[in-house]
């Protein structure tokens, strides 16, 4: 039953992902339609969520109450997103990488590393074009600056930016 539900959700989402952004002047029920798709596809989908146009995500994603997936967001693998999380456009999450430890075999033939989930705690703002890599935990109340590449855990209430992301200051 769960598999059938996800298949129906994916079919609906093909249409929903092409509809206008939630903030568009054209309102044709796109937010509700994408939320319905999310409820059918996602491992967990909270209340009052917002899945934007063009977002691509794995079914293993958990999306908390009042959180959103930004325009053209890309999520591959297990990502847990807490409550009240804002996300700008073009944010990417990568939970695994190519294996490359052996030099006697071409990298393209070494497969992938073990998946490492990404965890986003409550009340986080992730700026546009940010990249979050596998295994990171973003603490409660943190801000990820636009274009940041997050390779390490982010403490609670920290504001980070850059490549690789570094702590710029704290909100407290």
PDB file of N, CA and C in Angstrom, residues 28-116:
ATOM      1  N   UNK A  28      -3.459  28.883  -8.153  1.00  0.00           N
ATOM      2  CA  UNK A  28      -4.349  27.842  -8.694  1.00  0.00           C
ATOM      3  C   UNK A  28      -4.329  26.596  -7.807  1.00  0.00           C
ATOM      4  N   UNK A  29      -4.022  26.795  -6.531  1.00  0.00           N
ATOM      5  CA  UNK A  29      -3.986  25.673  -5.595  1.00  0.00           C
ATOM      6  C   UNK A  29      -2.673  24.917  -5.602  1.00  0.00           C
ATOM      7  N   UNK A  30      -1.613  25.546  -6.133  1.00  0.00           N
ATOM      8  CA  UNK A  30      -0.338  24.852  -6.262  1.00  0.00           C
ATOM      9  C   UNK A  30       0.254  24.413  -4.921  1.00  0.00           C
ATOM     10  N   UNK A  31       0.107  25.241  -3.893  1.00  0.00           N
ATOM     11  CA  UNK A  31       0.671  24.894  -2.587  1.00  0.00           C
ATOM     12  C   UNK A  31      -0.022  23.659  -2.024  1.00  0.00           C
ATOM     13  N   UNK A  32      -1.338  23.625  -2.078  1.00  0.00           N
ATOM     14  CA  UNK A  32      -2.101  22.478  -1.578  1.00  0.00           C
ATOM     15  C   UNK A  32      -1.815  21.225  -2.404  1.00  0.00           C
ATOM     16  N   UNK A  33      -1.685  21.391  -3.703  1.00  0.00           N
ATOM     17  CA  UNK A  33      -1.433  20.249  -4.589  1.00  0.00           C
ATOM     18  C   UNK A  33      -0.062  19.635  -4.295  1.00  0.00           C
ATOM     19  N   UNK A  34       0.957  20.490  -4.117  1.00  0.00           N
ATOM     20  CA  UNK A  34       2.296  19.957  -3.816  1.00  0.00           C
ATOM     21  C   UNK A  34       2.347  19.353  -2.420  1.00  0.00           C
ATOM     22  N   UNK A  35       1.601  19.935  -1.465  1.00  0.00           N
ATOM     23  CA  UNK A  35       1.551  19.355  -0.118  1.00  0.00           C
ATOM     24  C   UNK A  35       0.905  17.972  -0.155  1.00  0.00           C
ATOM     25  N   UNK A  36      -0.159  17.828  -0.926  1.00  0.00           N
ATOM     26  CA  UNK A  36      -0.801  16.516  -1.090  1.00  0.00           C
ATOM     27  C   UNK A  36       0.198  15.508  -1.646  1.00  0.00           C
ATOM     28  N   UNK A  37       0.946  15.918  -2.645  1.00  0.00           N
ATOM     29  CA  UNK A  37       1.971  15.033  -3.222  1.00  0.00           C
ATOM     30  C   UNK A  37       2.998  14.656  -2.159  1.00  0.00           C
ATOM     31  N   UNK A  38       3.451  15.647  -1.390  1.00  0.00           N
ATOM     32  CA  UNK A  38       4.414  15.393  -0.326  1.00  0.00           C
ATOM     33  C   UNK A  38       3.885  14.411   0.710  1.00  0.00           C
ATOM     34  N   UNK A  39       2.616  14.546   1.071  1.00  0.00           N
ATOM     35  CA  UNK A  39       2.005  13.622   2.031  1.00  0.00           C
ATOM     36  C   UNK A  39       2.029  12.182   1.525  1.00  0.00           C
ATOM     37  N   UNK A  40       1.901  12.015   0.227  1.00  0.00           N
ATOM     38  CA  UNK A  40       1.896  10.673  -0.353  1.00  0.00           C
ATOM     39  C   UNK A  40       3.299  10.116  -0.551  1.00  0.00           C
ATOM     40  N   UNK A  41       4.275  10.994  -0.773  1.00  0.00           N
ATOM     41  CA  UNK A  41       5.628  10.552  -1.120  1.00  0.00           C
ATOM     42  C   UNK A  41       6.559  10.460   0.080  1.00  0.00           C
ATOM     43  N   UNK A  42       6.572  11.486   0.908  1.00  0.00           N
ATOM     44  CA  UNK A  42       7.589  11.606   1.957  1.00  0.00           C
ATOM     45  C   UNK A  42       7.409  10.608   3.101  1.00  0.00           C
ATOM     46  N   UNK A  43       8.532  10.253   3.708  1.00  0.00           N
ATOM     47  CA  UNK A  43       8.521   9.401   4.898  1.00  0.00           C
ATOM     48  C   UNK A  43       7.655  10.032   5.986  1.00  0.00           C
ATOM     49  N   UNK A  44       7.811  11.335   6.172  1.00  0.00           N
ATOM     50  CA  UNK A  44       7.011  12.090   7.140  1.00  0.00           C
ATOM     51  C   UNK A  44       6.790  13.477   6.551  1.00  0.00           C
ATOM     52  N   UNK A  45       5.555  13.949   6.607  1.00  0.00           N
ATOM     53  CA  UNK A  45       5.227  15.277   6.089  1.00  0.00           C
ATOM     54  C   UNK A  45       4.344  15.968   7.118  1.00  0.00           C
ATOM     55  N   UNK A  46       4.868  17.043   7.710  1.00  0.00           N
ATOM     56  CA  UNK A  46       4.154  17.757   8.758  1.00  0.00           C
ATOM     57  C   UNK A  46       2.984  18.567   8.226  1.00  0.00           C
ATOM     58  N   UNK A  47       2.410  19.387   9.123  1.00  0.00           N
ATOM     59  CA  UNK A  47       1.289  20.248   8.767  1.00  0.00           C
ATOM     60  C   UNK A  47       1.811  21.591   8.285  1.00  0.00           C
ATOM     61  N   UNK A  48       1.051  22.231   7.413  1.00  0.00           N
ATOM     62  CA  UNK A  48       1.360  23.557   6.876  1.00  0.00           C
ATOM     63  C   UNK A  48       2.756  23.629   6.251  1.00  0.00           C
ATOM     64  N   UNK A  49       3.147  22.571   5.537  1.00  0.00           N
ATOM     65  CA  UNK A  49       4.444  22.567   4.849  1.00  0.00           C
ATOM     66  C   UNK A  49       4.296  23.248   3.492  1.00  0.00           C
ATOM     67  N   UNK A  50       5.413  23.635   2.915  1.00  0.00           N
ATOM     68  CA  UNK A  50       5.414  24.254   1.598  1.00  0.00           C
ATOM     69  C   UNK A  50       6.503  23.604   0.753  1.00  0.00           C
ATOM     70  N   UNK A  51       6.100  22.957  -0.306  1.00  0.00           N
ATOM     71  CA  UNK A  51       7.037  22.365  -1.256  1.00  0.00           C
ATOM     72  C   UNK A  51       6.960  23.211  -2.517  1.00  0.00           C
ATOM     73  N   UNK A  52       8.060  23.837  -2.866  1.00  0.00           N
ATOM     74  CA  UNK A  52       8.052  24.788  -3.974  1.00  0.00           C
ATOM     75  C   UNK A  52       8.226  24.119  -5.337  1.00  0.00           C
ATOM     76  N   UNK A  53       7.995  24.921  -6.352  1.00  0.00           N
ATOM     77  CA  UNK A  53       8.121  24.498  -7.744  1.00  0.00           C
ATOM     78  C   UNK A  53       9.518  23.932  -8.012  1.00  0.00           C
ATOM     79  N   UNK A  54       9.562  22.796  -8.692  1.00  0.00           N
ATOM     80  CA  UNK A  54      10.822  22.229  -9.135  1.00  0.00           C
ATOM     81  C   UNK A  54      11.628  21.484  -8.086  1.00  0.00           C
ATOM     82  N   UNK A  55      11.132  21.397  -6.855  1.00  0.00           N
ATOM     83  CA  UNK A  55      11.862  20.661  -5.818  1.00  0.00           C
ATOM     84  C   UNK A  55      11.912  19.181  -6.191  1.00  0.00           C
ATOM     85  N   UNK A  56      13.077  18.573  -6.015  1.00  0.00           N
ATOM     86  CA  UNK A  56      13.264  17.142  -6.279  1.00  0.00           C
ATOM     87  C   UNK A  56      13.752  16.523  -4.981  1.00  0.00           C
ATOM     88  N   UNK A  57      13.085  15.460  -4.541  1.00  0.00           N
ATOM     89  CA  UNK A  57      13.397  14.894  -3.231  1.00  0.00           C
ATOM     90  C   UNK A  57      13.175  13.393  -3.200  1.00  0.00           C
ATOM     91  N   UNK A  58      13.919  12.740  -2.316  1.00  0.00           N
ATOM     92  CA  UNK A  58      13.779  11.297  -2.107  1.00  0.00           C
ATOM     93  C   UNK A  58      12.587  11.029  -1.184  1.00  0.00           C
ATOM     94  N   UNK A  59      12.034   9.848  -1.268  1.00  0.00           N
ATOM     95  CA  UNK A  59      10.901   9.496  -0.405  1.00  0.00           C
ATOM     96  C   UNK A  59      11.337   9.322   1.049  1.00  0.00           C
ATOM     97  N   UNK A  60      12.632   9.213   1.300  1.00  0.00           N
ATOM     98  CA  UNK A  60      13.136   9.036   2.667  1.00  0.00           C
ATOM     99  C   UNK A  60      13.233  10.351   3.443  1.00  0.00           C
ATOM    100  N   UNK A  61      12.833  11.456   2.836  1.00  0.00           N
ATOM    101  CA  UNK A  61      12.885  12.764   3.489  1.00  0.00           C
ATOM    102  C   UNK A  61      11.777  12.866   4.535  1.00  0.00           C
ATOM    103  N   UNK A  62      12.115  13.504   5.665  1.00  0.00           N
ATOM    104  CA  UNK A  62      11.126  13.840   6.690  1.00  0.00           C
ATOM    105  C   UNK A  62      11.059  15.357   6.759  1.00  0.00           C
ATOM    106  N   UNK A  63       9.860  15.909   6.623  1.00  0.00           N
ATOM    107  CA  UNK A  63       9.657  17.352   6.598  1.00  0.00           C
ATOM    108  C   UNK A  63       8.744  17.751   7.746  1.00  0.00           C
ATOM    109  N   UNK A  64       9.279  18.572   8.666  1.00  0.00           N
ATOM    110  CA  UNK A  64       8.542  18.957   9.865  1.00  0.00           C
ATOM    111  C   UNK A  64       7.486  20.019   9.629  1.00  0.00           C
ATOM    112  N   UNK A  65       6.668  20.237  10.639  1.00  0.00           N
ATOM    113  CA  UNK A  65       5.585  21.218  10.587  1.00  0.00           C
ATOM    114  C   UNK A  65       6.097  22.602  10.195  1.00  0.00           C
ATOM    115  N   UNK A  66       5.339  23.262   9.327  1.00  0.00           N
ATOM    116  CA  UNK A  66       5.595  24.645   8.899  1.00  0.00           C
ATOM    117  C   UNK A  66       6.970  24.837   8.249  1.00  0.00           C
ATOM    118  N   UNK A  67       7.519  23.782   7.681  1.00  0.00           N
ATOM    119  CA  UNK A  67       8.811  23.867   6.995  1.00  0.00           C
ATOM    120  C   UNK A  67       8.598  23.812   5.492  1.00  0.00           C
ATOM    121  N   UNK A  68       9.634  24.174   4.746  1.00  0.00           N
ATOM    122  CA  UNK A  68       9.485  24.190   3.308  1.00  0.00           C
ATOM    123  C   UNK A  68      10.703  23.683   2.566  1.00  0.00           C
ATOM    124  N   UNK A  69      10.455  23.219   1.349  1.00  0.00           N
ATOM    125  CA  UNK A  69      11.507  22.877   0.404  1.00  0.00           C
ATOM    126  C   UNK A  69      11.505  23.983  -0.642  1.00  0.00           C
ATOM    127  N   UNK A  70      12.627  24.646  -0.825  1.00  0.00           N
ATOM    128  CA  UNK A  70      12.714  25.799  -1.711  1.00  0.00           C
ATOM    129  C   UNK A  70      12.599  25.453  -3.187  1.00  0.00           C
ATOM    130  N   UNK A  71      12.399  26.490  -3.988  1.00  0.00           N
ATOM    131  CA  UNK A  71      12.325  26.345  -5.445  1.00  0.00           C
ATOM    132  C   UNK A  71      13.587  25.630  -5.945  1.00  0.00           C
ATOM    133  N   UNK A  72      13.401  24.605  -6.745  1.00  0.00           N
ATOM    134  CA  UNK A  72      14.491  23.823  -7.343  1.00  0.00           C
ATOM    135  C   UNK A  72      15.431  23.172  -6.337  1.00  0.00           C
ATOM    136  N   UNK A  73      14.968  22.955  -5.133  1.00  0.00           N
ATOM    137  CA  UNK A  73      15.748  22.246  -4.103  1.00  0.00           C
ATOM    138  C   UNK A  73      16.028  20.823  -4.598  1.00  0.00           C
ATOM    139  N   UNK A  74      17.186  20.275  -4.229  1.00  0.00           N
ATOM    140  CA  UNK A  74      17.559  18.909  -4.610  1.00  0.00           C
ATOM    141  C   UNK A  74      17.957  18.134  -3.359  1.00  0.00           C
ATOM    142  N   UNK A  75      17.234  17.052  -3.089  1.00  0.00           N
ATOM    143  CA  UNK A  75      17.560  16.226  -1.925  1.00  0.00           C
ATOM    144  C   UNK A  75      17.726  14.793  -2.388  1.00  0.00           C
ATOM    145  N   UNK A  76      18.950  14.279  -2.260  1.00  0.00           N
ATOM    146  CA  UNK A  76      19.178  12.873  -2.565  1.00  0.00           C
ATOM    147  C   UNK A  76      19.485  12.167  -1.258  1.00  0.00           C
ATOM    148  N   UNK A  77      18.707  11.168  -0.920  1.00  0.00           N
ATOM    149  CA  UNK A  77      18.965  10.397   0.285  1.00  0.00           C
ATOM    150  C   UNK A  77      18.178  10.864   1.493  1.00  0.00           C
ATOM    151  N   UNK A  78      18.581  10.351   2.652  1.00  0.00           N
ATOM    152  CA  UNK A  78      17.866  10.576   3.913  1.00  0.00           C
ATOM    153  C   UNK A  78      18.204  11.955   4.475  1.00  0.00           C
ATOM    154  N   UNK A  79      17.201  12.811   4.565  1.00  0.00           N
ATOM    155  CA  UNK A  79      17.349  14.130   5.169  1.00  0.00           C
ATOM    156  C   UNK A  79      16.167  14.327   6.111  1.00  0.00           C
ATOM    157  N   UNK A  80      16.459  14.728   7.340  1.00  0.00           N
ATOM    158  CA  UNK A  80      15.425  15.001   8.335  1.00  0.00           C
ATOM    159  C   UNK A  80      15.401  16.509   8.555  1.00  0.00           C
ATOM    160  N   UNK A  81      14.273  17.121   8.253  1.00  0.00           N
ATOM    161  CA  UNK A  81      14.109  18.560   8.369  1.00  0.00           C
ATOM    162  C   UNK A  81      13.114  18.822   9.496  1.00  0.00           C
ATOM    163  N   UNK A  82      13.540  19.590  10.489  1.00  0.00           N
ATOM    164  CA  UNK A  82      12.708  19.878  11.655  1.00  0.00           C
ATOM    165  C   UNK A  82      11.561  20.826  11.364  1.00  0.00           C
ATOM    166  N   UNK A  83      11.029  21.411  12.434  1.00  0.00           N
ATOM    167  CA  UNK A  83       9.903  22.344  12.331  1.00  0.00           C
ATOM    168  C   UNK A  83      10.403  23.761  12.035  1.00  0.00           C
ATOM    169  N   UNK A  84       9.585  24.528  11.316  1.00  0.00           N
ATOM    170  CA  UNK A  84       9.827  25.952  11.060  1.00  0.00           C
ATOM    171  C   UNK A  84      11.143  26.216  10.337  1.00  0.00           C
ATOM    172  N   UNK A  85      11.481  25.362   9.385  1.00  0.00           N
ATOM    173  CA  UNK A  85      12.715  25.518   8.602  1.00  0.00           C
ATOM    174  C   UNK A  85      12.394  26.230   7.285  1.00  0.00           C
ATOM    175  N   UNK A  86      13.121  27.325   7.030  1.00  0.00           N
ATOM    176  CA  UNK A  86      12.982  28.069   5.773  1.00  0.00           C
ATOM    177  C   UNK A  86      14.137  27.686   4.858  1.00  0.00           C
ATOM    178  N   UNK A  87      13.836  27.624   3.566  1.00  0.00           N
ATOM    179  CA  UNK A  87      14.856  27.231   2.605  1.00  0.00           C
ATOM    180  C   UNK A  87      14.739  28.085   1.354  1.00  0.00           C
ATOM    181  N   UNK A  88      15.836  28.714   0.956  1.00  0.00           N
ATOM    182  CA  UNK A  88      15.855  29.500  -0.265  1.00  0.00           C
ATOM    183  C   UNK A  88      15.905  28.602  -1.490  1.00  0.00           C
ATOM    184  N   UNK A  89      15.929  29.208  -2.669  1.00  0.00           N
ATOM    185  CA  UNK A  89      15.969  28.427  -3.896  1.00  0.00           C
ATOM    186  C   UNK A  89      17.318  27.760  -4.137  1.00  0.00           C
ATOM    187  N   UNK A  90      17.281  26.672  -4.883  1.00  0.00           N
ATOM    188  CA  UNK A  90      18.476  25.965  -5.370  1.00  0.00           C
ATOM    189  C   UNK A  90      19.368  25.399  -4.267  1.00  0.00           C
ATOM    190  N   UNK A  91      18.782  25.019  -3.147  1.00  0.00           N
ATOM    191  CA  UNK A  91      19.547  24.375  -2.073  1.00  0.00           C
ATOM    192  C   UNK A  91      19.684  22.890  -2.408  1.00  0.00           C
ATOM    193  N   UNK A  92      20.881  22.326  -2.176  1.00  0.00           N
ATOM    194  CA  UNK A  92      21.139  20.909  -2.476  1.00  0.00           C
ATOM    195  C   UNK A  92      21.639  20.174  -1.252  1.00  0.00           C
ATOM    196  N   UNK A  93      21.170  18.944  -1.091  1.00  0.00           N
ATOM    197  CA  UNK A  93      21.598  18.053  -0.010  1.00  0.00           C
ATOM    198  C   UNK A  93      22.170  16.796  -0.667  1.00  0.00           C
ATOM    199  N   UNK A  94      23.380  16.415  -0.285  1.00  0.00           N
ATOM    200  CA  UNK A  94      23.997  15.204  -0.813  1.00  0.00           C
ATOM    201  C   UNK A  94      24.403  14.319   0.358  1.00  0.00           C
ATOM    202  N   UNK A  95      23.794  13.139   0.458  1.00  0.00           N
ATOM    203  CA  UNK A  95      24.031  12.269   1.603  1.00  0.00           C
ATOM    204  C   UNK A  95      25.063  11.174   1.333  1.00  0.00           C
ATOM    205  N   UNK A  96      25.542  11.093   0.130  1.00  0.00           N
ATOM    206  CA  UNK A  96      26.616  10.152  -0.188  1.00  0.00           C
ATOM    207  C   UNK A  96      27.489  10.740  -1.282  1.00  0.00           C
ATOM    208  N   UNK A  97      28.651  10.120  -1.470  1.00  0.00           N
ATOM    209  CA  UNK A  97      29.614  10.638  -2.424  1.00  0.00           C
ATOM    210  C   UNK A  97      30.198   9.461  -3.212  1.00  0.00           C
ATOM    211  N   UNK A  98      30.963   9.759  -4.227  1.00  0.00           N
ATOM    212  CA  UNK A  98      31.663   8.710  -4.961  1.00  0.00           C
ATOM    213  C   UNK A  98      32.805   8.170  -4.110  1.00  0.00           C
ATOM    214  N   UNK A  99      33.025   6.869  -4.185  1.00  0.00           N
ATOM    215  CA  UNK A  99      34.198   6.271  -3.541  1.00  0.00           C
ATOM    216  C   UNK A  99      35.416   6.560  -4.412  1.00  0.00           C
ATOM    217  N   UNK A 100      36.560   6.808  -3.776  1.00  0.00           N
ATOM    218  CA  UNK A 100      37.760   7.142  -4.560  1.00  0.00           C
ATOM    219  C   UNK A 100      39.049   6.724  -3.859  1.00  0.00           C
ATOM    220  N   UNK A 101      38.946   5.863  -2.851  1.00  0.00           N
ATOM    221  CA  UNK A 101      40.119   5.525  -2.041  1.00  0.00           C
ATOM    222  C   UNK A 101      41.150   4.654  -2.764  1.00  0.00           C
ATOM    223  N   UNK A 102      40.720   3.858  -3.736  1.00  0.00           N
ATOM    224  CA  UNK A 102      41.668   2.982  -4.437  1.00  0.00           C
ATOM    225  C   UNK A 102      42.215   3.678  -5.671  1.00  0.00           C
ATOM    226  N   UNK A 103      43.509   3.521  -5.888  1.00  0.00           N
ATOM    227  CA  UNK A 103      44.105   4.129  -7.077  1.00  0.00           C
ATOM    228  C   UNK A 103      44.323   3.114  -8.204  1.00  0.00           C
ATOM    229  N   UNK A 104      44.063   1.812  -7.921  1.00  0.00           N
ATOM    230  CA  UNK A 104      44.216   0.777  -8.944  1.00  0.00           C
ATOM    231  C   UNK A 104      42.940   0.566  -9.760  1.00  0.00           C
ATOM    232  N   UNK A 105      41.861   1.249  -9.373  1.00  0.00           N
ATOM    233  CA  UNK A 105      40.579   1.145 -10.066  1.00  0.00           C
ATOM    234  C   UNK A 105      40.113   2.570 -10.382  1.00  0.00           C
ATOM    235  N   UNK A 106      39.643   2.803 -11.605  1.00  0.00           N
ATOM    236  CA  UNK A 106      39.127   4.144 -11.906  1.00  0.00           C
ATOM    237  C   UNK A 106      38.013   4.541 -10.926  1.00  0.00           C
ATOM    238  N   UNK A 107      37.985   5.803 -10.548  1.00  0.00           N
ATOM    239  CA  UNK A 107      36.976   6.285  -9.597  1.00  0.00           C
ATOM    240  C   UNK A 107      35.559   6.000 -10.072  1.00  0.00           C
ATOM    241  N   UNK A 108      35.345   6.073 -11.372  1.00  0.00           N
ATOM    242  CA  UNK A 108      34.006   5.847 -11.914  1.00  0.00           C
ATOM    243  C   UNK A 108      33.518   4.416 -11.694  1.00  0.00           C
ATOM    244  N   UNK A 109      34.440   3.501 -11.329  1.00  0.00           N
ATOM    245  CA  UNK A 109      34.072   2.105 -11.119  1.00  0.00           C
ATOM    246  C   UNK A 109      34.101   1.703  -9.646  1.00  0.00           C
ATOM    247  N   UNK A 110      34.314   2.653  -8.744  1.00  0.00           N
ATOM    248  CA  UNK A 110      34.416   2.324  -7.325  1.00  0.00           C
ATOM    249  C   UNK A 110      33.096   2.440  -6.562  1.00  0.00           C
ATOM    250  N   UNK A 111      32.056   2.868  -7.232  1.00  0.00           N
ATOM    251  CA  UNK A 111      30.761   2.953  -6.563  1.00  0.00           C
ATOM    252  C   UNK A 111      30.658   4.171  -5.657  1.00  0.00           C
ATOM    253  N   UNK A 112      29.850   4.014  -4.609  1.00  0.00           N
ATOM    254  CA  UNK A 112      29.562   5.132  -3.722  1.00  0.00           C
ATOM    255  C   UNK A 112      29.961   4.823  -2.288  1.00  0.00           C
ATOM    256  N   UNK A 113      30.177   5.873  -1.526  1.00  0.00           N
ATOM    257  CA  UNK A 113      30.426   5.735  -0.092  1.00  0.00           C
ATOM    258  C   UNK A 113      29.100   5.429   0.603  1.00  0.00           C
ATOM    259  N   UNK A 114      29.177   5.098   1.868  1.00  0.00           N
ATOM    260  CA  UNK A 114      27.991   4.827   2.667  1.00  0.00           C
ATOM    261  C   UNK A 114      27.199   6.122   2.837  1.00  0.00           C
ATOM    262  N   UNK A 115      25.891   6.023   2.756  1.00  0.00           N
ATOM    263  CA  UNK A 115      25.045   7.201   2.936  1.00  0.00           C
ATOM    264  C   UNK A 115      25.132   7.716   4.371  1.00  0.00           C
ATOM    265  N   UNK A 116      25.225   9.034   4.502  1.00  0.00           N
ATOM    266  CA  UNK A 116      25.235   9.701   5.805  1.00  0.00           C
ATOM    267  C   UNK A 116      24.105  10.723   5.796  1.00  0.00           C
TER     268      UNK A 116
END
